[in-house]
PDB file of C-alpha atoms in Angstrom:
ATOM      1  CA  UNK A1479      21.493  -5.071   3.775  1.00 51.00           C
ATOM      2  CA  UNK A1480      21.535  -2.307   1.258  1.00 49.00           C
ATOM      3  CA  UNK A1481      19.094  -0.263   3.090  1.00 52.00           C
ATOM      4  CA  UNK A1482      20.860  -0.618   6.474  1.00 54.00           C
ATOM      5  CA  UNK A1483      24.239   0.449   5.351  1.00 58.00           C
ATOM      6  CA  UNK A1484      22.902   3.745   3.179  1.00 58.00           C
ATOM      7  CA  UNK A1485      20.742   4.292   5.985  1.00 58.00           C
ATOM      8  CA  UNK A1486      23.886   3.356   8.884  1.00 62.00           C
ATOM      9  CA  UNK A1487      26.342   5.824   6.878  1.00 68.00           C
ATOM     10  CA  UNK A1488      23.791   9.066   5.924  1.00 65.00           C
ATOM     11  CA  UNK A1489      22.660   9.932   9.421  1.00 64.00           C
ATOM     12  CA  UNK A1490      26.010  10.098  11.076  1.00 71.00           C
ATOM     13  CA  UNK A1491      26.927  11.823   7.452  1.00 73.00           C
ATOM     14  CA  UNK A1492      24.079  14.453   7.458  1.00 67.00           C
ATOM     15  CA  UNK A1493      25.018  15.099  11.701  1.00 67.00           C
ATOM     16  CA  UNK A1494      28.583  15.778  10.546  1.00 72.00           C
ATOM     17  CA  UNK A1495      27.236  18.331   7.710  1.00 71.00           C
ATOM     18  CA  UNK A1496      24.471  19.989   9.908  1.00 69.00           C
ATOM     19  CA  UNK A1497      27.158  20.080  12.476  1.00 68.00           C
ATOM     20  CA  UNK A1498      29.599  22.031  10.394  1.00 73.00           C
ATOM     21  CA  UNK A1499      27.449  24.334   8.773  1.00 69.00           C
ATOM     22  CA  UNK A1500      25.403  25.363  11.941  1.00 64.00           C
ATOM     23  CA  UNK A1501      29.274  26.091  13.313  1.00 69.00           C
ATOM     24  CA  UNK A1502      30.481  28.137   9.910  1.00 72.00           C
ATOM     25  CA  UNK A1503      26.477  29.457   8.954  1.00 70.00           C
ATOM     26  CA  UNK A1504      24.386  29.637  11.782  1.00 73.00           C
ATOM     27  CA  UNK A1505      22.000  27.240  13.257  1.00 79.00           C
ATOM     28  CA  UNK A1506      18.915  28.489  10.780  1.00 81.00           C
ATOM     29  CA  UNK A1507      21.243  26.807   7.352  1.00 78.00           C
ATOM     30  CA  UNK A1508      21.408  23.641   9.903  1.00 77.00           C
ATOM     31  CA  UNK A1509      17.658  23.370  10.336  1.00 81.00           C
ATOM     32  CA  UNK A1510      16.527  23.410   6.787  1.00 81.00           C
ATOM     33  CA  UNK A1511      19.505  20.512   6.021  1.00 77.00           C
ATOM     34  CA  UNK A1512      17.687  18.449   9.181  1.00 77.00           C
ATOM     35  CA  UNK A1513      13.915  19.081   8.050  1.00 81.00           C
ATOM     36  CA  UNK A1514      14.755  18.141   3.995  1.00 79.00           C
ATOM     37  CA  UNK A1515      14.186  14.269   2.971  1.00 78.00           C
ATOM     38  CA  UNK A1516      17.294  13.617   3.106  1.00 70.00           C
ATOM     39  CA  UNK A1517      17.487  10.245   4.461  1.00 67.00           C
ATOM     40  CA  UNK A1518      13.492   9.348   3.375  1.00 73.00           C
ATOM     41  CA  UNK A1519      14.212   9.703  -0.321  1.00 72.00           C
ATOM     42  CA  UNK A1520      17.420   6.981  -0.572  1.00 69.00           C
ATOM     43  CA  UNK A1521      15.334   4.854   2.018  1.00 71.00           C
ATOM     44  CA  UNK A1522      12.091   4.995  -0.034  1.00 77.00           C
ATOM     45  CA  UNK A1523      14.104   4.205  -3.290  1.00 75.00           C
ATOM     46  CA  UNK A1524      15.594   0.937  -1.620  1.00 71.00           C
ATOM     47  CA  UNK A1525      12.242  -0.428  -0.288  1.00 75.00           C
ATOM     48  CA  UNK A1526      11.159  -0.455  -3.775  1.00 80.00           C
ATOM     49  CA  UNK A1527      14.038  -2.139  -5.592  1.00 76.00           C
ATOM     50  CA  UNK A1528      14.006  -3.936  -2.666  1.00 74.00           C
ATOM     51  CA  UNK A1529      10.148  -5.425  -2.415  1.00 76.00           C
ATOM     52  CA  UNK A1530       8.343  -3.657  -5.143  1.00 83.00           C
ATOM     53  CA  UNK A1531       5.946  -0.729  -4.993  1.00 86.00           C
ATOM     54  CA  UNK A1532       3.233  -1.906  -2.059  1.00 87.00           C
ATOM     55  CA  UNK A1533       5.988  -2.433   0.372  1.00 84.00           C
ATOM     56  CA  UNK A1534       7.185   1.291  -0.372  1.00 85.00           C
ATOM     57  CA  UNK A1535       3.556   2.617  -0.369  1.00 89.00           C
ATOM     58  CA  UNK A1536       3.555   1.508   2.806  1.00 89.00           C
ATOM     59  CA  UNK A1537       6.726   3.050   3.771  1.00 86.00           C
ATOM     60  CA  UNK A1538       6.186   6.220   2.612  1.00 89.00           C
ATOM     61  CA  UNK A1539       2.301   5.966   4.617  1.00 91.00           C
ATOM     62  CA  UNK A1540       5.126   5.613   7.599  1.00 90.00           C
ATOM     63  CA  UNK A1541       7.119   8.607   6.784  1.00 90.00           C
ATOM     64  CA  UNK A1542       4.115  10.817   6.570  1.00 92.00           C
ATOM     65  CA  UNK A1543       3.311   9.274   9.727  1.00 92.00           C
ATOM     66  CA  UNK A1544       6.762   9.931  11.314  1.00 91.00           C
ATOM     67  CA  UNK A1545       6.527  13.814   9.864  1.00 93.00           C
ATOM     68  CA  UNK A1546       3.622  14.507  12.546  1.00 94.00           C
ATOM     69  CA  UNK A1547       6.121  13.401  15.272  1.00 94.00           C
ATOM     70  CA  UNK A1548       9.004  15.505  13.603  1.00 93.00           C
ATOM     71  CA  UNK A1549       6.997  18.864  13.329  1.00 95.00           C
ATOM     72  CA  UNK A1550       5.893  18.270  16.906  1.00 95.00           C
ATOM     73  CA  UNK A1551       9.028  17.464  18.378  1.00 96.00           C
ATOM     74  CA  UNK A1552      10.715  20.830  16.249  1.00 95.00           C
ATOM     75  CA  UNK A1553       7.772  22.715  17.995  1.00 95.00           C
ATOM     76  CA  UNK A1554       7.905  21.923  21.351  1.00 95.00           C
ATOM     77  CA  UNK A1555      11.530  22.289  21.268  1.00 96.00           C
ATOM     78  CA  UNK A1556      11.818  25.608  19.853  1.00 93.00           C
ATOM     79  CA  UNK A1557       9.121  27.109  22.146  1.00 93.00           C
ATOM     80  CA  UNK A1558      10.703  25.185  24.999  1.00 94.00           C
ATOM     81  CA  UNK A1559      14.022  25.865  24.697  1.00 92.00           C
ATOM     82  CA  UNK A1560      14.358  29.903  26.220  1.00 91.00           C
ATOM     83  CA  UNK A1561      12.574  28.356  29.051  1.00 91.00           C
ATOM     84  CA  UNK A1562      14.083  24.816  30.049  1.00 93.00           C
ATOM     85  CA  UNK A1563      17.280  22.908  30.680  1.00 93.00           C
ATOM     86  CA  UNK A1564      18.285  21.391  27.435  1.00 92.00           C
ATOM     87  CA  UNK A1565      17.880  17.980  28.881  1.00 93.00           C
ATOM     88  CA  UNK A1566      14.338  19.426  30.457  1.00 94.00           C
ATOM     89  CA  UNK A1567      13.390  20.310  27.183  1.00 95.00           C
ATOM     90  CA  UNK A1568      14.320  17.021  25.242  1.00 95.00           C
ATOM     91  CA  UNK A1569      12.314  14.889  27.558  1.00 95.00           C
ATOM     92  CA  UNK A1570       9.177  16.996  27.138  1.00 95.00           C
ATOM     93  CA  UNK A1571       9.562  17.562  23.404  1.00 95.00           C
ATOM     94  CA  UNK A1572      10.252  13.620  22.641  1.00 94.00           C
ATOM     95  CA  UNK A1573       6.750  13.138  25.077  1.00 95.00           C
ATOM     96  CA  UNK A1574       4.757  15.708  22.670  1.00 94.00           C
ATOM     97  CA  UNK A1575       6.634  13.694  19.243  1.00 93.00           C
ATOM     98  CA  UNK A1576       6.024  10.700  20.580  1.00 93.00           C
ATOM     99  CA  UNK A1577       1.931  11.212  21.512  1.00 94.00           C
ATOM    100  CA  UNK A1578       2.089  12.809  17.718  1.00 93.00           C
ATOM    101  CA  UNK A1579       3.555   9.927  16.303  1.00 90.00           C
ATOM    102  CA  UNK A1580       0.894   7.475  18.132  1.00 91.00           C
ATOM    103  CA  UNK A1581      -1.534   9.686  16.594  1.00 92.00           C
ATOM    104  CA  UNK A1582      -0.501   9.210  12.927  1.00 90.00           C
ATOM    105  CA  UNK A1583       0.278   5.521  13.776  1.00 87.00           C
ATOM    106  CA  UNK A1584      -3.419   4.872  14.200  1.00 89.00           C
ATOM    107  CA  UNK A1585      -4.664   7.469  11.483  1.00 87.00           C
ATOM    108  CA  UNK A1586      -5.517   4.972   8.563  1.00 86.00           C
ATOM    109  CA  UNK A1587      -5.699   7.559   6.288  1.00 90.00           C
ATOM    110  CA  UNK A1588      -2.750   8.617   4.485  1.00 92.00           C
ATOM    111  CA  UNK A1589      -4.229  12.024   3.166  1.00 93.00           C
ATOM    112  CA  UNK A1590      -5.639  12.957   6.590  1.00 94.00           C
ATOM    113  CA  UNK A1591      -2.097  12.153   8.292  1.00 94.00           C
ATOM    114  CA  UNK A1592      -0.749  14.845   5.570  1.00 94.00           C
ATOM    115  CA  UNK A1593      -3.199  17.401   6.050  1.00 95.00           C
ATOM    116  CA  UNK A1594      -2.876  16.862  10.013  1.00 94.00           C
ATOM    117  CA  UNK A1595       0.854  17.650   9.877  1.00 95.00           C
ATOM    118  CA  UNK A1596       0.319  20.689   7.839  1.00 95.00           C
ATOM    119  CA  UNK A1597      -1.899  22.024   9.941  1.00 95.00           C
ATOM    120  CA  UNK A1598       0.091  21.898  13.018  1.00 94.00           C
ATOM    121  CA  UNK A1599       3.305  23.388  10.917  1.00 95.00           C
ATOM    122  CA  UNK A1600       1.024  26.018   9.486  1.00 94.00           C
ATOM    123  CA  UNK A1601      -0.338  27.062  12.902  1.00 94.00           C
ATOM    124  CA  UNK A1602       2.712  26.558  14.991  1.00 92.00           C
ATOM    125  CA  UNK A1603       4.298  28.748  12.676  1.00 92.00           C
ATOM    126  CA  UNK A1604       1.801  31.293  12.781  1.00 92.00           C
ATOM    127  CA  UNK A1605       1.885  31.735  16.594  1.00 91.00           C
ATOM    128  CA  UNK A1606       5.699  31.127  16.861  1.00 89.00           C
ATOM    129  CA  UNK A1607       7.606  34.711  15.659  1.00 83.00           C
ATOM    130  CA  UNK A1608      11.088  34.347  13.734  1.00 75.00           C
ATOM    131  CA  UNK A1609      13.785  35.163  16.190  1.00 69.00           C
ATOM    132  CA  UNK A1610      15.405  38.522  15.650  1.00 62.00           C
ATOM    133  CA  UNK A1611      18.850  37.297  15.625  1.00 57.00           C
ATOM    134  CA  UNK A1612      19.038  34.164  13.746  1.00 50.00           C
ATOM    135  CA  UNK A1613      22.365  33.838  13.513  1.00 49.00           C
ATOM    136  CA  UNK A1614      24.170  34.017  16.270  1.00 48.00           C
ATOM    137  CA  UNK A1615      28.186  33.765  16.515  1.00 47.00           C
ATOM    138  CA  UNK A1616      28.360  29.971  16.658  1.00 49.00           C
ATOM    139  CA  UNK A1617      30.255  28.286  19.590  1.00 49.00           C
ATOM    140  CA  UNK A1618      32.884  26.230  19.206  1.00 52.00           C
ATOM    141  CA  UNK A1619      31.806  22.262  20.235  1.00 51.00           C
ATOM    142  CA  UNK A1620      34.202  20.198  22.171  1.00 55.00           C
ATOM    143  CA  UNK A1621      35.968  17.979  20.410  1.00 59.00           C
ATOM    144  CA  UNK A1622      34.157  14.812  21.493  1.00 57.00           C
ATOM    145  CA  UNK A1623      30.684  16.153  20.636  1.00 60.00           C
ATOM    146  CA  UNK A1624      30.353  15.908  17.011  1.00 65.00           C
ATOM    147  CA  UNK A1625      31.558  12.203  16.905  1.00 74.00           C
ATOM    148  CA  UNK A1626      29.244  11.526  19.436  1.00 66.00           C
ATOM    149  CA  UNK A1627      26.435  12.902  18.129  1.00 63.00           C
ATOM    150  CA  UNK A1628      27.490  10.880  14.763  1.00 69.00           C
ATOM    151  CA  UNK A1629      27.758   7.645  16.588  1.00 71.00           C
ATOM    152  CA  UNK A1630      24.453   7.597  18.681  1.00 65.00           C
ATOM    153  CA  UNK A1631      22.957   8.979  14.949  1.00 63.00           C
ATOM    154  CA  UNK A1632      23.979   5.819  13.538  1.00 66.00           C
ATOM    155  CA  UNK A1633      23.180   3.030  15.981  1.00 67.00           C
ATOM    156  CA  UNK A1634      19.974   4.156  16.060  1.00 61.00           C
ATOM    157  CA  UNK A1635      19.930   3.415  11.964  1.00 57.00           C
ATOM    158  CA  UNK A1636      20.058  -0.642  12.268  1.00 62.00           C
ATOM    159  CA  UNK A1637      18.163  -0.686  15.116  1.00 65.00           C
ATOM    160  CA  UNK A1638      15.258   0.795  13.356  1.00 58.00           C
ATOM    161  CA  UNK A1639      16.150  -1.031   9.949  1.00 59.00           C
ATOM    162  CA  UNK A1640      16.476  -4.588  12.095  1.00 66.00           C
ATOM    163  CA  UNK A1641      12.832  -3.182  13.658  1.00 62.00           C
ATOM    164  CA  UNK A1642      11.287  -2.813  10.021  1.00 59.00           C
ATOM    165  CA  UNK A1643      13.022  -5.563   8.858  1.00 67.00           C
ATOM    166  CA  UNK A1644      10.447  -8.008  11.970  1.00 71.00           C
ATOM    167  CA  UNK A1645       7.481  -5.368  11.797  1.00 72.00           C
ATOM    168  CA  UNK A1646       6.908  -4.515   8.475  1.00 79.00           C
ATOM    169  CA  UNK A1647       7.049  -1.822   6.014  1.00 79.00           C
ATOM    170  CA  UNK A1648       4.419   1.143   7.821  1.00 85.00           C
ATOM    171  CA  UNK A1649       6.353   0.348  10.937  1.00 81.00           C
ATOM    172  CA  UNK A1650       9.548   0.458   9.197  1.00 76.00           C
ATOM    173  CA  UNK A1651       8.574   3.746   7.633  1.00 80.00           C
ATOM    174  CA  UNK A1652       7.711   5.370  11.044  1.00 83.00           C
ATOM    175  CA  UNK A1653      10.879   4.410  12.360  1.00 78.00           C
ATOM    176  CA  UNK A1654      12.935   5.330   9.738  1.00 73.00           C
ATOM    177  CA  UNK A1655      11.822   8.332   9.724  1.00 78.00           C
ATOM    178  CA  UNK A1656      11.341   9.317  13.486  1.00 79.00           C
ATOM    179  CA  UNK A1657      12.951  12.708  14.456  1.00 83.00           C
ATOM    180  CA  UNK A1658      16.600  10.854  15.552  1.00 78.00           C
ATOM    181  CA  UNK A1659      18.551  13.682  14.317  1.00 78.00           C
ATOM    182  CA  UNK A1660      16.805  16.687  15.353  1.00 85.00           C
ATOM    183  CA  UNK A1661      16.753  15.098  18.738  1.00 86.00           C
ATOM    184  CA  UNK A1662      20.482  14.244  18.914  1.00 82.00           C
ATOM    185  CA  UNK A1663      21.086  17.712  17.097  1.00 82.00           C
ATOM    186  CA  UNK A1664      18.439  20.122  18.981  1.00 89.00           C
ATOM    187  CA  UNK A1665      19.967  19.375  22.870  1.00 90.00           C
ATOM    188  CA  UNK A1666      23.293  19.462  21.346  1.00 85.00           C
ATOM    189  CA  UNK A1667      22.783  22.831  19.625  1.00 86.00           C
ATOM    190  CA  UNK A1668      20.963  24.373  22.625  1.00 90.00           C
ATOM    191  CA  UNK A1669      23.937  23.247  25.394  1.00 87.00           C
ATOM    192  CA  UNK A1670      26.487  24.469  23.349  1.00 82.00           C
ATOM    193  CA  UNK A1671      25.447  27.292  21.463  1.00 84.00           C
ATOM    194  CA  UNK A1672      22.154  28.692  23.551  1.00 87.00           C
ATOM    195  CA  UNK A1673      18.360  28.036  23.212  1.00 90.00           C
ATOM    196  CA  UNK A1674      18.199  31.006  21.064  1.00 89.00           C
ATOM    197  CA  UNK A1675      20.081  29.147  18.454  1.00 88.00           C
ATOM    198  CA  UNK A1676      18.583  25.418  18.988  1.00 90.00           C
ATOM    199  CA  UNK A1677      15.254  27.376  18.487  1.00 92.00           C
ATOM    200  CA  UNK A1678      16.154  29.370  15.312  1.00 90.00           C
ATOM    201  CA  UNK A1679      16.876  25.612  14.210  1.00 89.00           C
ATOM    202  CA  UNK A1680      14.218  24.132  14.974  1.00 93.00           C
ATOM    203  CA  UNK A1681      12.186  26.559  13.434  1.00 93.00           C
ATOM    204  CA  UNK A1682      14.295  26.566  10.453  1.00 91.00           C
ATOM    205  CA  UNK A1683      13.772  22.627  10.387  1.00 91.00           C
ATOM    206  CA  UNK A1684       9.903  23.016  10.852  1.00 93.00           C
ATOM    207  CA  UNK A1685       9.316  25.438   7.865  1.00 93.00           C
ATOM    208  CA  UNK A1686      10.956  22.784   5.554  1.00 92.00           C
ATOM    209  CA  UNK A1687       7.913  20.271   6.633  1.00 92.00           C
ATOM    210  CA  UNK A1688       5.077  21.184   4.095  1.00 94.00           C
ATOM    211  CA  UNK A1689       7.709  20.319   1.072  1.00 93.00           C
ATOM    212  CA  UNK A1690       8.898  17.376   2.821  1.00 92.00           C
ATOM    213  CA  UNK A1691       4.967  15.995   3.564  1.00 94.00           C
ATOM    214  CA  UNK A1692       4.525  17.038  -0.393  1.00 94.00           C
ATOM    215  CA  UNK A1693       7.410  14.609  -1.203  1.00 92.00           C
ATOM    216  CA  UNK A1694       6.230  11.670   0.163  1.00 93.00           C
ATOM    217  CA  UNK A1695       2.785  12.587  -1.055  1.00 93.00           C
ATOM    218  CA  UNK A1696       3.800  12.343  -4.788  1.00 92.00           C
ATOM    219  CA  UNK A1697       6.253   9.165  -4.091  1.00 90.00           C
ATOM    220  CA  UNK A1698       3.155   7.253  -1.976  1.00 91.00           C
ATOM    221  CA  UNK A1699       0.672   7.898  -4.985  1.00 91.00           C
ATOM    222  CA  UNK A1700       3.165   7.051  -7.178  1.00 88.00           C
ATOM    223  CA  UNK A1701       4.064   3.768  -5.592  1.00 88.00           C
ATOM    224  CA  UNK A1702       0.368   3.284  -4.972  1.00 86.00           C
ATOM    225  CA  UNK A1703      -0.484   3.884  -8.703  1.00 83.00           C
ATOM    226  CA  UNK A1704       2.208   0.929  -9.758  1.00 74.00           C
ATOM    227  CA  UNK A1705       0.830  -1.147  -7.266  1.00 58.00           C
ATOM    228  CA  UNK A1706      -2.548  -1.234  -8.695  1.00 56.00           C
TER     229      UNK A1706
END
């Protein structure tokens, strides 16, 4: 129950921030606040007061898992976006995240899932050039599209959580994890601001990955070491 609520009340919470500090700072500010462990950390910390330190080994083996379907998604989005309909360029990017995320789900090896999702950060990085204009004037969102990207945020939360909850803790880790928020931010960003900002963004959002992946690195061999 504890897990659900933290989880149920920090995504629509973290929307609501990204949403007013893309509008007041620029979209790039946004995209490092969606790429942090924001939501993994808190969720990480429950499963083990919650079930002890194998259950949240195996939740953080699901974030890492989960990361290779966020850096994908904040890929194909960004180099998308100038080109495609926002809606256009959801639907393809969720395909790409979501033949990632299959991809990690049957990697067995933690270590290799890590060093997979670097690579693909590290490379799409490379061959993706930081916009000239970051920053652009931010547009003002109508006044139903903030709580509406808060409330489809946070039904997805006990969906996922109810999901874990049947599946177990990898699974539970994947989901919680999956990129919910970039996708309910990214389309949102790109519609009302342009794809120039949604990519800045995205890109922002992608260059926070390698700390993230290092994160739940150090909490999975920690977890893994009390488990022992």
């Amino acid at each position: 129950m504890e897990i659900l609520l933290l989880r149920s009340a920090l995504a629509p919470s973290l929307i609501l921030l990204v949403s007013v500090v893309a509008r007041r700072s620029g979209p790039r500010l946004g995209g490092l606040l969606l790429g942090a462990p924001t939501t993994s950390g808190p969720f990480l910390a429950l499963m083990w007061l919650d079930g002890g330190s194998e259950p949240a080994a195996r939740a953080a083996h699901g974030n890492l898992a989960a990361q290779l379907a966020a850096v994908s998604f904040c890929l194909a989005y960004g180099r998308l976006a100038p080109a495609l309909h926002p809606a256009r360029t959801l639907t393809a990017s969720l395909t790409c995240a979501a033949g990632a995320g299959l991809v990690a789900a049957l990697c067995a090896s933690v270590w290799l899932t890590a060093a997979l999702t670097l690579a693909v950060t590290c490379v799409g990085l490379r061959t993706w050039p930081a916009p000239v204009h970051t920053d652009p004037a931010p547009a003002r969102a109508r006044s139903w599209e903030i709580p509406v990207r808060m409330a489809v945020s946070a039904t997805t939360v006990p969906l996922a959580v109810n999901a874990a909850d049947a599946l177990g803790s990898f699974t539970g880790g994947i989901l919680a994890a999956l990129p919910v928020l970039l996708a309910v931010m990214a389309p949102s960003t790109h519609r009302s601001t342009g794809a120039d900002a949604a990519a800045a963004m995205m890109r922002a959002a992608l260059t926070v990955a390698p700390g993230t992946v290092a994160f739940l690195l150090v909490l999975y061999s920690a977890f893994s070491a009390d488990g022992m």
